[in-house]
Amino acid sequence: MATMSLLSFSLSFNRCSNPIRYQHHKPNLISIWRSSPTCVPLKCSSYGSEPEPETEPETAVLATSTGSDWTYKIAAGISGIGFLETSYLNFIKLTGSDAFCPVGGGSCTDILNSDYAVVFGVPLPLIGLAAYGFAATIGFQLATNKFSFGINKSNAQLLLLATTTSMAAASSYFLYILTTAFPGSSCTYCLLSVILSFTLFFITVKDLGLQETYKQLGLQLLISGLVILTLSTSYTSSRPASSSLAEIEMPFYATYISTSSTPFAQSLARRLHSIGAKMYGAFWCSHCLEQKEMFGREAAKQLDYVECFPEGYRTGTKMIKACIDAKIEGFPTWIINGQVLSGEQELQELAQVSGYSESDQPS
C-alpha cells in the first residue's frame, strides 16, 4: 500500500512539472520559477482512501433544531390547555351558570362573577381565550416551521415572547388582586391560569436564551407596563359594584332556611354532631345556604356550623381564628373524621363519609 501511494504521488508530481532543458550557461532560478506552471497543492493520502465526512456541525444543528421543535410543541400544548379552560369559562359566562370549582366552593364562583372579571366591558375569559389561541397558533407554526401572514421564524419568536410576557404580567396582577381583594378565598381556575402563563413565559425565555432575552428586555418591560396600566385603569374607572366583595361592606345577617327536615336529614345531622363533624361557611355564601336547605330548618340547627365572618364582611376582613386554623379555602367546607370535603355535598355522601347507618335512624 505504501509503495502504491509513493508511486501515485510521484506520477502526480511529474505531471505538474515541466522538464528543464540543460544549457551551457548556469540556469537562472528566477527564469526556472517563471517557466514552471503553478501546481494545485495536493493532499497526500493512501490509495483508495476518501475524505472523512464532517458531520459534527450538522449533528449539532439537527440536535438544536429538534430541541426547539419539542419546546414549541410543549408551548402549543400548554396554550391548548389554557384555550380549553377559557372556553369553559366563556361557556359558563354565556349561560349564566355556576362554574364547577373543586376547591374554593362559593368563593370561586364569586370571584369569577366579580367586576374584576371584566376589563373595559370585555369578559376576562374572552381575552384569555384570544391570548391562549394566539400563543397556540404561533407555537404550532414554530414547531412545524410553517409560517403564515408573511412572518418568518425570528418574527414568530418575537411575537411569542411578547404574548407570553403580557400573559405573565397580567397573571401577576391578578394574583395580587386575588390575595388582597379576596382574602381567605380561593379560585382554582385563576391559579391554573397563573401556572400556565408563567410556564409559557419561562419556556419561551429558555428557548431564546438569556442573551437574546436580555436584548429584548426593554420591549418586555414596555409590554408589562402597558398591561398593568390597562388593568389598573379599567378597575379604577369602573368601581366594583355589589357583586364584588372587595369594595363593599356587608353587616352580618342570619340566613333563613325555608325547607323542612326529613327524618333522614335529622338523623344524619345528629350523627354528624355526635362525631364532631363541622361545616365551615360564610353568611353571604349562597352555596352554604343551599347546603343548609338540603338538611332543612330542624336538622340545620343540630349541625356544628362555624361562621367564618360573624362580624360581617368588609375590605381587609380576615376569617376568625377557627377558620384560619382549619385552613379553610372556600365555602362550604366539611371536616369529617379528618377528611376535608369542599363545596356542597349530597346527604348520601355525608352519610357515607360519617359512617351513618340505617340503624341510626329512629323507627
PDB file of C-alpha atoms in Angstrom, residues 32 37 48 62 70 72 76 99 103 126 128 166 173 188 234 242 256:
ATOM      1  CA  ILE A  32      13.015  28.437 -13.975  1.00  0.00           C
ATOM      2  CA  PRO A  37       3.370  26.141 -14.220  1.00  0.00           C
ATOM      3  CA  GLY A  48      -8.333   4.403  -2.302  1.00  0.00           C
ATOM      4  CA  LEU A  62     -30.010  18.994  13.973  1.00  0.00           C
ATOM      5  CA  TRP A  70     -40.110  19.966  21.080  1.00  0.00           C
ATOM      6  CA  TYR A  72     -42.573  24.802  20.793  1.00  0.00           C
ATOM      7  CA  ALA A  76     -48.506  24.831  21.902  1.00  0.00           C
ATOM      8  CA  ALA A  99     -68.623  27.045  37.443  1.00  0.00           C
ATOM      9  CA  VAL A 103     -61.505  23.845  45.500  1.00  0.00           C
ATOM     10  CA  LEU A 126     -62.723  36.081  26.327  1.00  0.00           C
ATOM     11  CA  GLY A 128     -57.708  34.843  27.831  1.00  0.00           C
ATOM     12  CA  SER A 166     -48.126  40.097  28.547  1.00  0.00           C
ATOM     13  CA  TYR A 173     -51.507  41.479  38.652  1.00  0.00           C
ATOM     14  CA  THR A 188     -58.940  27.079  41.032  1.00  0.00           C
ATOM     15  CA  SER A 234     -60.069  49.583  33.917  1.00  0.00           C
ATOM     16  CA  SER A 242     -72.180  44.980  44.893  1.00  0.00           C
ATOM     17  CA  TYR A 256     -83.452  31.921  56.555  1.00  0.00           C
TER      18      TYR A 256
END
